[in-house]
PDB file of C-alpha atoms in Angstrom:
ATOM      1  CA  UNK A 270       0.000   0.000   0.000  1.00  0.00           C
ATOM      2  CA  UNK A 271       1.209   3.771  -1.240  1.00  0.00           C
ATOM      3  CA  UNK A 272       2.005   6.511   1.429  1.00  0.00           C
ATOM      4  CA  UNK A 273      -0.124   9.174   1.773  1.00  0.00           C
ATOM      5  CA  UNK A 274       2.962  11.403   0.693  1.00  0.00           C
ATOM      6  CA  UNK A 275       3.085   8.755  -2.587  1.00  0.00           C
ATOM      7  CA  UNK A 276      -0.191   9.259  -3.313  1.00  0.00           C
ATOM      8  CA  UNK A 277       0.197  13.195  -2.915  1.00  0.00           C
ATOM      9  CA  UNK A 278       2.787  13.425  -4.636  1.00  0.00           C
ATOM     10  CA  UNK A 279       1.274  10.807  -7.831  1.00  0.00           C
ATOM     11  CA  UNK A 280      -1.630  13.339  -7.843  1.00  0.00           C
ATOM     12  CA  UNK A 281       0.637  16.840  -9.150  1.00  0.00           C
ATOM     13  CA  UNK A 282      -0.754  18.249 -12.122  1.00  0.00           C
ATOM     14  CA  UNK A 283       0.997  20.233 -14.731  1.00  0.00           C
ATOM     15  CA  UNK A 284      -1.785  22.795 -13.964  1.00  0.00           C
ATOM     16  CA  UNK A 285      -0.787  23.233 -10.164  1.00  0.00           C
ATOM     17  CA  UNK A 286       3.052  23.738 -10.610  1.00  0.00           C
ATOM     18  CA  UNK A 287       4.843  27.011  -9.507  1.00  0.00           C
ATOM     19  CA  UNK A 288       6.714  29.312 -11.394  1.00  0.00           C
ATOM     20  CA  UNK A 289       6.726  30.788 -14.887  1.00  0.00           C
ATOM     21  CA  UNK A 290       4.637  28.666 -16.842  1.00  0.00           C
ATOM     22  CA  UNK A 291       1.522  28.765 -14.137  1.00  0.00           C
ATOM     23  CA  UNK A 292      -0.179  31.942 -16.400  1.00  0.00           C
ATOM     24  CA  UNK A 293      -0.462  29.951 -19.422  1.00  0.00           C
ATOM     25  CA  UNK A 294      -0.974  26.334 -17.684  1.00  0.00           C
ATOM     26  CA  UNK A 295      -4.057  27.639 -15.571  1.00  0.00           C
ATOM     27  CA  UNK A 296      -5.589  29.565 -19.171  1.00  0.00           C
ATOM     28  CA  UNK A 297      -5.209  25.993 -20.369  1.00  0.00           C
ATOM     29  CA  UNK A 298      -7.300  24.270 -17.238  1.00  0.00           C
ATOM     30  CA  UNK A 299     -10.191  26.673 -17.683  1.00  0.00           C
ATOM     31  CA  UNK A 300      -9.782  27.174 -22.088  1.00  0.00           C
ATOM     32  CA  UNK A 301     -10.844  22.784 -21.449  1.00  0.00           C
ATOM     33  CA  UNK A 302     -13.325  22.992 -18.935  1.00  0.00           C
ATOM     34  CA  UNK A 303     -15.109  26.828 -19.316  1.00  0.00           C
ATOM     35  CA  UNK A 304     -17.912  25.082 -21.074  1.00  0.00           C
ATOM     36  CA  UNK A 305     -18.655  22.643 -17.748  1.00  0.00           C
ATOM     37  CA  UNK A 306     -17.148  25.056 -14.911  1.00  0.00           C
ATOM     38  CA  UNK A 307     -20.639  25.313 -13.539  1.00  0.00           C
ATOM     39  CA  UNK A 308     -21.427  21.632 -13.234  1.00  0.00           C
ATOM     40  CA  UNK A 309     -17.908  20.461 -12.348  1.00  0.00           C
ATOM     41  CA  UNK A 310     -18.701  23.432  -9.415  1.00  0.00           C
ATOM     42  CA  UNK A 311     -21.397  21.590  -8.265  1.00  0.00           C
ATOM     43  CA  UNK A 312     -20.401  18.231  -8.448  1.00  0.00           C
ATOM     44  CA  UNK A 313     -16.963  19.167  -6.643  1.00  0.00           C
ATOM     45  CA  UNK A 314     -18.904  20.971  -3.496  1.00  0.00           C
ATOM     46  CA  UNK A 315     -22.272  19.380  -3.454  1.00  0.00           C
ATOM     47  CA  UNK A 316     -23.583  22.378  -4.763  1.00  0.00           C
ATOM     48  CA  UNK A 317     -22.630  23.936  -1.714  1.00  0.00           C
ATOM     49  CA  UNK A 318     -20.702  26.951  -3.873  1.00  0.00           C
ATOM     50  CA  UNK A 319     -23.536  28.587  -4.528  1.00  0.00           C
ATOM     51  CA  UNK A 320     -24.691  29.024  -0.797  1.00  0.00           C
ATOM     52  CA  UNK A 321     -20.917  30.233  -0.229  1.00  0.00           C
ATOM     53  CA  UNK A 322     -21.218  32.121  -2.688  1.00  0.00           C
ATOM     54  CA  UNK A 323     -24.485  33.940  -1.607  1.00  0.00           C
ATOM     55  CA  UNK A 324     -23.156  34.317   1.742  1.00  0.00           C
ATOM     56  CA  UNK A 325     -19.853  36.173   0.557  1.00  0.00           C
ATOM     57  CA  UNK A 326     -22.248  38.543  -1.193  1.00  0.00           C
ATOM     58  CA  UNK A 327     -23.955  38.933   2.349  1.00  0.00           C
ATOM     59  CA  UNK A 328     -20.413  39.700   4.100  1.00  0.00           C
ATOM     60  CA  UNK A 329     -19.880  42.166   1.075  1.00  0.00           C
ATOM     61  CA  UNK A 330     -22.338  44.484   2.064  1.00  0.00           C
ATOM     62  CA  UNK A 331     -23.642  46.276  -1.127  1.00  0.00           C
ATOM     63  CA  UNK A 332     -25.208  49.441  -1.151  1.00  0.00           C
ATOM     64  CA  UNK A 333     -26.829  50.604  -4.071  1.00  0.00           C
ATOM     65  CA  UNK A 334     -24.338  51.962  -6.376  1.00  0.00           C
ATOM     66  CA  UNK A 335     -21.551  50.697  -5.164  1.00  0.00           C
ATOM     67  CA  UNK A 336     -18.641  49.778  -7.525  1.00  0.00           C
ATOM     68  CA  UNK A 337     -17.883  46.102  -7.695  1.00  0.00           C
ATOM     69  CA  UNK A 338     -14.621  44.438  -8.982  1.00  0.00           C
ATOM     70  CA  UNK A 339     -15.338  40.389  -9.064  1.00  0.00           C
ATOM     71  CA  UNK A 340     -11.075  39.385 -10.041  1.00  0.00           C
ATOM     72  CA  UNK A 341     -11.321  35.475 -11.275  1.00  0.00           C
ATOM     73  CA  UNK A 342     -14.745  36.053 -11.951  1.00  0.00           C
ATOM     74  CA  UNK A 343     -14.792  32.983 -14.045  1.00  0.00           C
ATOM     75  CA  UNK A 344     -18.381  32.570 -15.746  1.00  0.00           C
ATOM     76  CA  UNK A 345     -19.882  35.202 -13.254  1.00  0.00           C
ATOM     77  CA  UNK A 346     -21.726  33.681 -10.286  1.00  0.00           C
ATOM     78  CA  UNK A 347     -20.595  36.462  -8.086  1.00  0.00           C
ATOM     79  CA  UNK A 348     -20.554  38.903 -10.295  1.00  0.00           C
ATOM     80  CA  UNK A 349     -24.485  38.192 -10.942  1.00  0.00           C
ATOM     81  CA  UNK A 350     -25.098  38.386  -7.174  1.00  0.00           C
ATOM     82  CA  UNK A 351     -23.314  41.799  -6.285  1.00  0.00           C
ATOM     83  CA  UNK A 352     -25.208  42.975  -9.527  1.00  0.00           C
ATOM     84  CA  UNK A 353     -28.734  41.453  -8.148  1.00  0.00           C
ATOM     85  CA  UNK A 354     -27.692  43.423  -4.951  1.00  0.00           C
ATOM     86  CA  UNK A 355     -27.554  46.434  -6.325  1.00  0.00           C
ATOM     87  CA  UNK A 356     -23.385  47.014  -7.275  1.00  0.00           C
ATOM     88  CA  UNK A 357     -22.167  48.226 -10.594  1.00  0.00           C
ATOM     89  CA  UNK A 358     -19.961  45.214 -11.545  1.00  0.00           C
ATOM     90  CA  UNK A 359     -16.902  45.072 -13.385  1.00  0.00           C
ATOM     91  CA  UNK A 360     -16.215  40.922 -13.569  1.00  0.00           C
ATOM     92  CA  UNK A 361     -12.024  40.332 -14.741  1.00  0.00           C
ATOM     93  CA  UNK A 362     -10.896  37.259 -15.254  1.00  0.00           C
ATOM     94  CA  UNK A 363      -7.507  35.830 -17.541  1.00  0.00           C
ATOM     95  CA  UNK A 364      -9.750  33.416 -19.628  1.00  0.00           C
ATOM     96  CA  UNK A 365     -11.089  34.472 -22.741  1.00  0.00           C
ATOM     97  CA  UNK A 366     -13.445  30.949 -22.588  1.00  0.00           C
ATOM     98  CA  UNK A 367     -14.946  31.483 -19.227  1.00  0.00           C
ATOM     99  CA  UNK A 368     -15.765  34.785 -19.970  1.00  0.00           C
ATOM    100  CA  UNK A 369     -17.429  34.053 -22.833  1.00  0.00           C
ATOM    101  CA  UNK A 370     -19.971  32.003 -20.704  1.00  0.00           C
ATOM    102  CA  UNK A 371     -20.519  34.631 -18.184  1.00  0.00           C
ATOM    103  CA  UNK A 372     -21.262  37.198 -21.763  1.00  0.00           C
ATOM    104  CA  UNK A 373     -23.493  34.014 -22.824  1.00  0.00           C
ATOM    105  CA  UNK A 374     -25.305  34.201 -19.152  1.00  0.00           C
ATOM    106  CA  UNK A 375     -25.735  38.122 -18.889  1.00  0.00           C
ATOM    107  CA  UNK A 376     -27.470  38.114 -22.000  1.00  0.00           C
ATOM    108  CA  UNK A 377     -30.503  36.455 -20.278  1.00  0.00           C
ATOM    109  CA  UNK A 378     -33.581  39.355 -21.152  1.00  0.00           C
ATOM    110  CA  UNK A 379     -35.479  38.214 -17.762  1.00  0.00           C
ATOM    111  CA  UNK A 380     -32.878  39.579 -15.891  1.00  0.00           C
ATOM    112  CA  UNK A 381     -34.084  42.463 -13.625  1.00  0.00           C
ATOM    113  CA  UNK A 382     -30.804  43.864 -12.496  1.00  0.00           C
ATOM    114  CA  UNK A 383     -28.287  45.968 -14.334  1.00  0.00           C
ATOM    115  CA  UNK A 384     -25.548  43.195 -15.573  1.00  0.00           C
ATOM    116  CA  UNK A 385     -22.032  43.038 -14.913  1.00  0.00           C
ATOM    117  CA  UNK A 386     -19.590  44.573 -17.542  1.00  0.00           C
ATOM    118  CA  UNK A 387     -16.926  41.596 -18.276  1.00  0.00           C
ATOM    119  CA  UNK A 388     -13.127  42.264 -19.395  1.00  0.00           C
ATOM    120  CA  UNK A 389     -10.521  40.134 -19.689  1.00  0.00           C
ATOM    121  CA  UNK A 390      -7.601  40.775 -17.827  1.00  0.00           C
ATOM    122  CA  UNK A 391      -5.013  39.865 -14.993  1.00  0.00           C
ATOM    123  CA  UNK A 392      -5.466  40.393 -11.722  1.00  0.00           C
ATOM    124  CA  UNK A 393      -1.877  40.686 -10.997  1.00  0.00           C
ATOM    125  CA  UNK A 394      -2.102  44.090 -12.996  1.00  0.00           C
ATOM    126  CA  UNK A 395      -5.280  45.451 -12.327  1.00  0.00           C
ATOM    127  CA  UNK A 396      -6.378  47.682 -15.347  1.00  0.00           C
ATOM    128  CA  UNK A 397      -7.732  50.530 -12.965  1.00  0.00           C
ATOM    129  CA  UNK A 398      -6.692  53.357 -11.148  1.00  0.00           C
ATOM    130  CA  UNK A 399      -5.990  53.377  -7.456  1.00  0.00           C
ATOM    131  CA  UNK A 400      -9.024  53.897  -5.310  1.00  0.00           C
ATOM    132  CA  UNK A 401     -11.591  53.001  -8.009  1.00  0.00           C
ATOM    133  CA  UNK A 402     -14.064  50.046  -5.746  1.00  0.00           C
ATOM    134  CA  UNK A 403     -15.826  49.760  -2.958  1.00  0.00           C
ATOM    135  CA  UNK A 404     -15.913  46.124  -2.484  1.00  0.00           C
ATOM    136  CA  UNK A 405     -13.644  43.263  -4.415  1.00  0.00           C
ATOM    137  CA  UNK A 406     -14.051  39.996  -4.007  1.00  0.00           C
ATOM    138  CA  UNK A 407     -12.168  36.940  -5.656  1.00  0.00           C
ATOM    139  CA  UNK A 408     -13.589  33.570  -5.305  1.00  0.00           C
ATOM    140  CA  UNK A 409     -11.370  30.183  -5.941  1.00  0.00           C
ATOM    141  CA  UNK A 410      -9.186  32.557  -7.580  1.00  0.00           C
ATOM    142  CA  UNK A 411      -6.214  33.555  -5.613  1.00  0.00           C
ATOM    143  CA  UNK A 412      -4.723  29.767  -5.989  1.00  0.00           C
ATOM    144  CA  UNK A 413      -4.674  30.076  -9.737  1.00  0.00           C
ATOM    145  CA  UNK A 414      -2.106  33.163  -9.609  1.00  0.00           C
ATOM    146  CA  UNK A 415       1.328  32.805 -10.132  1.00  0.00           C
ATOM    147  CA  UNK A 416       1.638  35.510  -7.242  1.00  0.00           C
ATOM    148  CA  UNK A 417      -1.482  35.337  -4.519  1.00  0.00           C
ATOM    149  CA  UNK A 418       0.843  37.693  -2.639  1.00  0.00           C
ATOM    150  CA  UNK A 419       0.574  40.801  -6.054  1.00  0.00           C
ATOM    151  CA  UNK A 420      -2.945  39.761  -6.675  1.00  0.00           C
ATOM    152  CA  UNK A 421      -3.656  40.840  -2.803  1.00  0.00           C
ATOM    153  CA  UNK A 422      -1.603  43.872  -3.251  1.00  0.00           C
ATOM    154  CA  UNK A 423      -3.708  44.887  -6.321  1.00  0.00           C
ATOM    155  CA  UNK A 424      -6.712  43.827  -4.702  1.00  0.00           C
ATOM    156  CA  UNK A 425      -5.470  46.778  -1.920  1.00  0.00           C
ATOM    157  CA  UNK A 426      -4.486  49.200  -4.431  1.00  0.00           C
ATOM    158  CA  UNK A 427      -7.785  49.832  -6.128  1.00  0.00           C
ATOM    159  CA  UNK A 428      -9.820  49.957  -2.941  1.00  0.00           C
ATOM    160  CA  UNK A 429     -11.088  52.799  -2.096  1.00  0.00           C
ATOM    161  CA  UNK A 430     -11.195  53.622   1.826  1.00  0.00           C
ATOM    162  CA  UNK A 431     -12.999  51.783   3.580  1.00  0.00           C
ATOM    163  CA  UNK A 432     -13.378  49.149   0.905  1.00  0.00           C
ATOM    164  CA  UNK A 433     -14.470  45.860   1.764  1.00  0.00           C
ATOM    165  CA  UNK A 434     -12.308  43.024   0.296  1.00  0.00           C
ATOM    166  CA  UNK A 435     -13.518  39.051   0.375  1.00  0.00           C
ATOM    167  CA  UNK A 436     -11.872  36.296  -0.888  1.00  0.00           C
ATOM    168  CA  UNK A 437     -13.314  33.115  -1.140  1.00  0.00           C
ATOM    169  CA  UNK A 438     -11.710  29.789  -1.488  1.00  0.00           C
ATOM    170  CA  UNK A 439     -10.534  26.563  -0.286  1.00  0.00           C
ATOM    171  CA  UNK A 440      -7.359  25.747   2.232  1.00  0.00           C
ATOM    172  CA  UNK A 441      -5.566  22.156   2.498  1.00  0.00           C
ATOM    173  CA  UNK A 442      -6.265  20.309   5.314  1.00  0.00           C
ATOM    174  CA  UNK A 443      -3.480  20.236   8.041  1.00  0.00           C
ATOM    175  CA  UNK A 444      -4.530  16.822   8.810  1.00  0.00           C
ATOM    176  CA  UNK A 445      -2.546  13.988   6.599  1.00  0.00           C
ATOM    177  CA  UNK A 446      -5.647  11.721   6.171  1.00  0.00           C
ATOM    178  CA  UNK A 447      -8.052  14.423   5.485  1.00  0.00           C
ATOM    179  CA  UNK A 448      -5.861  15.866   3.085  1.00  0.00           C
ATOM    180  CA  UNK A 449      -5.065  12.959   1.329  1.00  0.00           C
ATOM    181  CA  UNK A 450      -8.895  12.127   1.059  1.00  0.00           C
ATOM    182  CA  UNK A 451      -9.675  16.066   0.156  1.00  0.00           C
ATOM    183  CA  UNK A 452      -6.855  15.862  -2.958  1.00  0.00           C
ATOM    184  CA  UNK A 453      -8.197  12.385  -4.089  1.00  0.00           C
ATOM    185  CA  UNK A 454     -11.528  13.766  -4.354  1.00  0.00           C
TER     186      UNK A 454
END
Protein backbone atom coordinates (compact mmCIF):
# COMPACT_ATOMS: atom_id res chain seq x y z
CA UNK A 1 0.00 0.00 0.00
CA UNK A 2 1.21 3.77 -1.24
CA UNK A 3 2.00 6.51 1.43
CA UNK A 4 -0.12 9.17 1.77
CA UNK A 5 2.96 11.40 0.69
CA UNK A 6 3.09 8.75 -2.59
CA UNK A 7 -0.19 9.26 -3.31
CA UNK A 8 0.20 13.19 -2.92
CA UNK A 9 2.79 13.43 -4.64
CA UNK A 10 1.27 10.81 -7.83
CA UNK A 11 -1.63 13.34 -7.84
CA UNK A 12 0.64 16.84 -9.15
CA UNK A 13 -0.75 18.25 -12.12
CA UNK A 14 1.00 20.23 -14.73
CA UNK A 15 -1.78 22.79 -13.96
CA UNK A 16 -0.79 23.23 -10.16
CA UNK A 17 3.05 23.74 -10.61
CA UNK A 18 4.84 27.01 -9.51
CA UNK A 19 6.71 29.31 -11.39
CA UNK A 20 6.73 30.79 -14.89
CA UNK A 21 4.64 28.67 -16.84
CA UNK A 22 1.52 28.77 -14.14
CA UNK A 23 -0.18 31.94 -16.40
CA UNK A 24 -0.46 29.95 -19.42
CA UNK A 25 -0.97 26.33 -17.68
CA UNK A 26 -4.06 27.64 -15.57
CA UNK A 27 -5.59 29.56 -19.17
CA UNK A 28 -5.21 25.99 -20.37
CA UNK A 29 -7.30 24.27 -17.24
CA UNK A 30 -10.19 26.67 -17.68
CA UNK A 31 -9.78 27.17 -22.09
CA UNK A 32 -10.84 22.78 -21.45
CA UNK A 33 -13.32 22.99 -18.93
CA UNK A 34 -15.11 26.83 -19.32
CA UNK A 35 -17.91 25.08 -21.07
CA UNK A 36 -18.65 22.64 -17.75
CA UNK A 37 -17.15 25.06 -14.91
CA UNK A 38 -20.64 25.31 -13.54
CA UNK A 39 -21.43 21.63 -13.23
CA UNK A 40 -17.91 20.46 -12.35
CA UNK A 41 -18.70 23.43 -9.42
CA UNK A 42 -21.40 21.59 -8.27
CA UNK A 43 -20.40 18.23 -8.45
CA UNK A 44 -16.96 19.17 -6.64
CA UNK A 45 -18.90 20.97 -3.50
CA UNK A 46 -22.27 19.38 -3.45
CA UNK A 47 -23.58 22.38 -4.76
CA UNK A 48 -22.63 23.94 -1.71
CA UNK A 49 -20.70 26.95 -3.87
CA UNK A 50 -23.54 28.59 -4.53
CA UNK A 51 -24.69 29.02 -0.80
CA UNK A 52 -20.92 30.23 -0.23
CA UNK A 53 -21.22 32.12 -2.69
CA UNK A 54 -24.48 33.94 -1.61
CA UNK A 55 -23.16 34.32 1.74
CA UNK A 56 -19.85 36.17 0.56
CA UNK A 57 -22.25 38.54 -1.19
CA UNK A 58 -23.96 38.93 2.35
CA UNK A 59 -20.41 39.70 4.10
CA UNK A 60 -19.88 42.17 1.08
CA UNK A 61 -22.34 44.48 2.06
CA UNK A 62 -23.64 46.28 -1.13
CA UNK A 63 -25.21 49.44 -1.15
CA UNK A 64 -26.83 50.60 -4.07
CA UNK A 65 -24.34 51.96 -6.38
CA UNK A 66 -21.55 50.70 -5.16
CA UNK A 67 -18.64 49.78 -7.52
CA UNK A 68 -17.88 46.10 -7.70
CA UNK A 69 -14.62 44.44 -8.98
CA UNK A 70 -15.34 40.39 -9.06
CA UNK A 71 -11.07 39.38 -10.04
CA UNK A 72 -11.32 35.48 -11.27
CA UNK A 73 -14.75 36.05 -11.95
CA UNK A 74 -14.79 32.98 -14.04
CA UNK A 75 -18.38 32.57 -15.75
CA UNK A 76 -19.88 35.20 -13.25
CA UNK A 77 -21.73 33.68 -10.29
CA UNK A 78 -20.60 36.46 -8.09
CA UNK A 79 -20.55 38.90 -10.29
CA UNK A 80 -24.48 38.19 -10.94
CA UNK A 81 -25.10 38.39 -7.17
CA UNK A 82 -23.31 41.80 -6.28
CA UNK A 83 -25.21 42.97 -9.53
CA UNK A 84 -28.73 41.45 -8.15
CA UNK A 85 -27.69 43.42 -4.95
CA UNK A 86 -27.55 46.43 -6.33
CA UNK A 87 -23.39 47.01 -7.27
CA UNK A 88 -22.17 48.23 -10.59
CA UNK A 89 -19.96 45.21 -11.54
CA UNK A 90 -16.90 45.07 -13.39
CA UNK A 91 -16.21 40.92 -13.57
CA UNK A 92 -12.02 40.33 -14.74
CA UNK A 93 -10.90 37.26 -15.25
CA UNK A 94 -7.51 35.83 -17.54
CA UNK A 95 -9.75 33.42 -19.63
CA UNK A 96 -11.09 34.47 -22.74
CA UNK A 97 -13.44 30.95 -22.59
CA UNK A 98 -14.95 31.48 -19.23
CA UNK A 99 -15.77 34.78 -19.97
CA UNK A 100 -17.43 34.05 -22.83
CA UNK A 101 -19.97 32.00 -20.70
CA UNK A 102 -20.52 34.63 -18.18
CA UNK A 103 -21.26 37.20 -21.76
CA UNK A 104 -23.49 34.01 -22.82
CA UNK A 105 -25.30 34.20 -19.15
CA UNK A 106 -25.73 38.12 -18.89
CA UNK A 107 -27.47 38.11 -22.00
CA UNK A 108 -30.50 36.45 -20.28
CA UNK A 109 -33.58 39.35 -21.15
CA UNK A 110 -35.48 38.21 -17.76
CA UNK A 111 -32.88 39.58 -15.89
CA UNK A 112 -34.08 42.46 -13.63
CA UNK A 113 -30.80 43.86 -12.50
CA UNK A 114 -28.29 45.97 -14.33
CA UNK A 115 -25.55 43.19 -15.57
CA UNK A 116 -22.03 43.04 -14.91
CA UNK A 117 -19.59 44.57 -17.54
CA UNK A 118 -16.93 41.60 -18.28
CA UNK A 119 -13.13 42.26 -19.40
CA UNK A 120 -10.52 40.13 -19.69
CA UNK A 121 -7.60 40.77 -17.83
CA UNK A 122 -5.01 39.86 -14.99
CA UNK A 123 -5.47 40.39 -11.72
CA UNK A 124 -1.88 40.69 -11.00
CA UNK A 125 -2.10 44.09 -13.00
CA UNK A 126 -5.28 45.45 -12.33
CA UNK A 127 -6.38 47.68 -15.35
CA UNK A 128 -7.73 50.53 -12.96
CA UNK A 129 -6.69 53.36 -11.15
CA UNK A 130 -5.99 53.38 -7.46
CA UNK A 131 -9.02 53.90 -5.31
CA UNK A 132 -11.59 53.00 -8.01
CA UNK A 133 -14.06 50.05 -5.75
CA UNK A 134 -15.83 49.76 -2.96
CA UNK A 135 -15.91 46.12 -2.48
CA UNK A 136 -13.64 43.26 -4.41
CA UNK A 137 -14.05 40.00 -4.01
CA UNK A 138 -12.17 36.94 -5.66
CA UNK A 139 -13.59 33.57 -5.31
CA UNK A 140 -11.37 30.18 -5.94
CA UNK A 141 -9.19 32.56 -7.58
CA UNK A 142 -6.21 33.55 -5.61
CA UNK A 143 -4.72 29.77 -5.99
CA UNK A 144 -4.67 30.08 -9.74
CA UNK A 145 -2.11 33.16 -9.61
CA UNK A 146 1.33 32.80 -10.13
CA UNK A 147 1.64 35.51 -7.24
CA UNK A 148 -1.48 35.34 -4.52
CA UNK A 149 0.84 37.69 -2.64
CA UNK A 150 0.57 40.80 -6.05
CA UNK A 151 -2.94 39.76 -6.67
CA UNK A 152 -3.66 40.84 -2.80
CA UNK A 153 -1.60 43.87 -3.25
CA UNK A 154 -3.71 44.89 -6.32
CA UNK A 155 -6.71 43.83 -4.70
CA UNK A 156 -5.47 46.78 -1.92
CA UNK A 157 -4.49 49.20 -4.43
CA UNK A 158 -7.79 49.83 -6.13
CA UNK A 159 -9.82 49.96 -2.94
CA UNK A 160 -11.09 52.80 -2.10
CA UNK A 161 -11.19 53.62 1.83
CA UNK A 162 -13.00 51.78 3.58
CA UNK A 163 -13.38 49.15 0.91
CA UNK A 164 -14.47 45.86 1.76
CA UNK A 165 -12.31 43.02 0.30
CA UNK A 166 -13.52 39.05 0.38
CA UNK A 167 -11.87 36.30 -0.89
CA UNK A 168 -13.31 33.11 -1.14
CA UNK A 169 -11.71 29.79 -1.49
CA UNK A 170 -10.53 26.56 -0.29
CA UNK A 171 -7.36 25.75 2.23
CA UNK A 172 -5.57 22.16 2.50
CA UNK A 173 -6.26 20.31 5.31
CA UNK A 174 -3.48 20.24 8.04
CA UNK A 175 -4.53 16.82 8.81
CA UNK A 176 -2.55 13.99 6.60
CA UNK A 177 -5.65 11.72 6.17
CA UNK A 178 -8.05 14.42 5.49
CA UNK A 179 -5.86 15.87 3.08
CA UNK A 180 -5.06 12.96 1.33
CA UNK A 181 -8.89 12.13 1.06
CA UNK A 182 -9.67 16.07 0.16
CA UNK A 183 -6.86 15.86 -2.96
CA UNK A 184 -8.20 12.38 -4.09
CA UNK A 185 -11.53 13.77 -4.35
Amino acid sequence: MASIETILSNMANEFYNPGAQRAAQVNRLFAAIAPRYDFINDLQSLGLHRRWKRRLADLAQIKKGDRALDLCCGTGDISFTLAQRGAEVTGLDFSKEMLTVAETRSSNPQATFRNPHFIQGDAQKIPFEQQSFDVITVGYGLRNLASWETGLSEMVRVARPGARLLVLDFGKPNNQLWRALYFGY
